[in-house]
Amino acid sequence: MKLVHATKGRRINIIKARYADKELPAIDVYKLGDVNFVRDGNHRVSVARERDQEFIDAYVTDIDVPITLTPHMDKRSVLENKNYAH
């Protein structure tokens, strides 16, 4: 239960900061192909999505992968693409 309470508290603090028009730190993201993975900042992303926020500041680490990745791929299509690339 403590984890749920801590998570709720983080979200509340982020929402309060947004209402107070405070600037939040940029999130950290890994970008593989067309897919982004949030390394740090999941709560900020969640609150931004709820508020239909179009943009968010981010530090992006672009990682080159030998296959094309898209957000709609499932595990099977990734593995098929990987096998085809070799």
mmCIF file of C-alpha atoms in Angstrom:
data_model
loop_
_atom_site.group_PDB
_atom_site.id
_atom_site.type_symbol
_atom_site.label_atom_id
_atom_site.label_comp_id
_atom_site.label_asym_id
_atom_site.label_seq_id
_atom_site.Cartn_x
_atom_site.Cartn_y
_atom_site.Cartn_z
ATOM 1 C CA MET A 1 0.000 0.000 0.000
ATOM 2 C CA LYS A 2 2.895 2.387 0.618
ATOM 3 C CA LEU A 3 3.915 2.247 -3.049
ATOM 4 C CA VAL A 4 0.402 3.168 -4.205
ATOM 5 C CA HIS A 5 0.321 6.044 -1.713
ATOM 6 C CA ALA A 6 3.760 7.274 -2.861
ATOM 7 C CA THR A 7 2.700 7.101 -6.507
ATOM 8 C CA LYS A 8 -0.512 8.991 -5.769
ATOM 9 C CA GLY A 9 1.482 11.603 -3.865
ATOM 10 C CA ARG A 10 3.851 12.144 -6.803
ATOM 11 C CA ARG A 11 0.957 12.599 -9.192
ATOM 12 C CA ILE A 12 -0.724 15.075 -6.826
ATOM 13 C CA ASN A 13 2.503 17.095 -6.518
ATOM 14 C CA ILE A 14 2.855 17.199 -10.310
ATOM 15 C CA ILE A 15 -0.764 18.302 -10.726
ATOM 16 C CA LYS A 16 -0.267 21.033 -8.099
ATOM 17 C CA ALA A 17 2.883 22.231 -9.865
ATOM 18 C CA ARG A 18 1.023 22.399 -13.187
ATOM 19 C CA TYR A 19 -1.818 24.416 -11.606
ATOM 20 C CA ALA A 20 0.760 26.771 -10.078
ATOM 21 C CA ASP A 21 2.291 27.105 -13.556
ATOM 22 C CA LYS A 22 5.640 25.810 -12.287
ATOM 23 C CA GLU A 23 8.081 24.425 -14.801
ATOM 24 C CA LEU A 24 8.709 20.722 -14.317
ATOM 25 C CA PRO A 25 12.019 19.026 -15.094
ATOM 26 C CA ALA A 26 12.403 17.428 -18.502
ATOM 27 C CA ILE A 27 11.723 13.714 -18.761
ATOM 28 C CA ASP A 28 14.387 11.217 -19.912
ATOM 29 C CA VAL A 29 13.494 9.106 -22.942
ATOM 30 C CA TYR A 30 15.140 6.359 -24.971
ATOM 31 C CA LYS A 31 14.120 6.470 -28.646
ATOM 32 C CA LEU A 32 14.406 3.237 -30.656
ATOM 33 C CA GLY A 33 13.137 3.688 -34.193
ATOM 34 C CA ASP A 34 9.699 5.301 -33.915
ATOM 35 C CA VAL A 35 9.173 4.051 -30.349
ATOM 36 C CA ASN A 36 9.884 6.056 -27.192
ATOM 37 C CA PHE A 37 10.517 4.512 -23.773
ATOM 38 C CA VAL A 38 10.317 6.792 -20.736
ATOM 39 C CA ARG A 39 13.333 6.217 -18.502
ATOM 40 C CA ASP A 40 12.404 8.872 -15.937
ATOM 41 C CA GLY A 41 9.227 10.918 -15.821
ATOM 42 C CA ASN A 42 6.357 8.451 -16.168
ATOM 43 C CA HIS A 43 4.193 10.390 -13.702
ATOM 44 C CA ARG A 44 4.817 13.652 -15.567
ATOM 45 C CA VAL A 45 3.855 11.954 -18.837
ATOM 46 C CA SER A 46 0.711 10.503 -17.265
ATOM 47 C CA VAL A 47 -0.421 13.891 -15.949
ATOM 48 C CA ALA A 48 0.415 15.565 -19.279
ATOM 49 C CA ARG A 49 -1.707 13.004 -21.165
ATOM 50 C CA GLU A 50 -4.651 13.476 -18.786
ATOM 51 C CA ARG A 51 -4.494 17.205 -19.424
ATOM 52 C CA ASP A 52 -4.222 16.773 -23.225
ATOM 53 C CA GLN A 53 -0.820 18.466 -23.109
ATOM 54 C CA GLU A 54 0.608 18.341 -26.623
ATOM 55 C CA PHE A 55 4.322 18.736 -25.786
ATOM 56 C CA ILE A 56 6.654 17.886 -22.928
ATOM 57 C CA ASP A 57 10.316 18.792 -22.443
ATOM 58 C CA ALA A 58 12.532 15.733 -22.774
ATOM 59 C CA TYR A 59 16.118 14.621 -22.948
ATOM 60 C CA VAL A 60 16.107 12.007 -25.706
ATOM 61 C CA THR A 61 18.757 9.338 -26.187
ATOM 62 C CA ASP A 62 18.426 8.017 -29.724
ATOM 63 C CA ILE A 63 19.491 4.385 -29.906
ATOM 64 C CA ASP A 64 20.216 2.962 -33.335
ATOM 65 C CA VAL A 65 18.695 -0.489 -33.835
ATOM 66 C CA PRO A 66 19.140 -2.688 -36.918
ATOM 67 C CA ILE A 67 15.390 -3.110 -37.441
ATOM 68 C CA THR A 68 12.462 -0.765 -37.890
ATOM 69 C CA LEU A 69 10.343 -0.433 -34.752
ATOM 70 C CA THR A 70 6.914 1.167 -34.577
ATOM 71 C CA PRO A 71 4.579 1.697 -31.609
ATOM 72 C CA HIS A 72 2.047 -0.793 -33.002
ATOM 73 C CA MET A 73 4.410 -3.774 -33.197
ATOM 74 C CA ASP A 74 3.905 -6.734 -30.906
ATOM 75 C CA LYS A 75 6.607 -9.125 -29.715
ATOM 76 C CA ARG A 76 6.034 -11.534 -32.607
ATOM 77 C CA SER A 77 6.378 -8.876 -35.312
ATOM 78 C CA VAL A 78 9.553 -7.534 -33.671
ATOM 79 C CA LEU A 79 11.082 -11.023 -33.642
ATOM 80 C CA GLU A 80 10.050 -11.648 -37.283
ATOM 81 C CA ASN A 81 11.557 -8.315 -38.303
ATOM 82 C CA LYS A 82 14.738 -9.132 -36.362
ATOM 83 C CA ASN A 83 15.089 -12.533 -38.053
ATOM 84 C CA TYR A 84 14.493 -10.967 -41.477
ATOM 85 C CA ALA A 85 17.195 -8.337 -40.845
ATOM 86 C CA HIS A 86 19.898 -10.972 -40.360
#
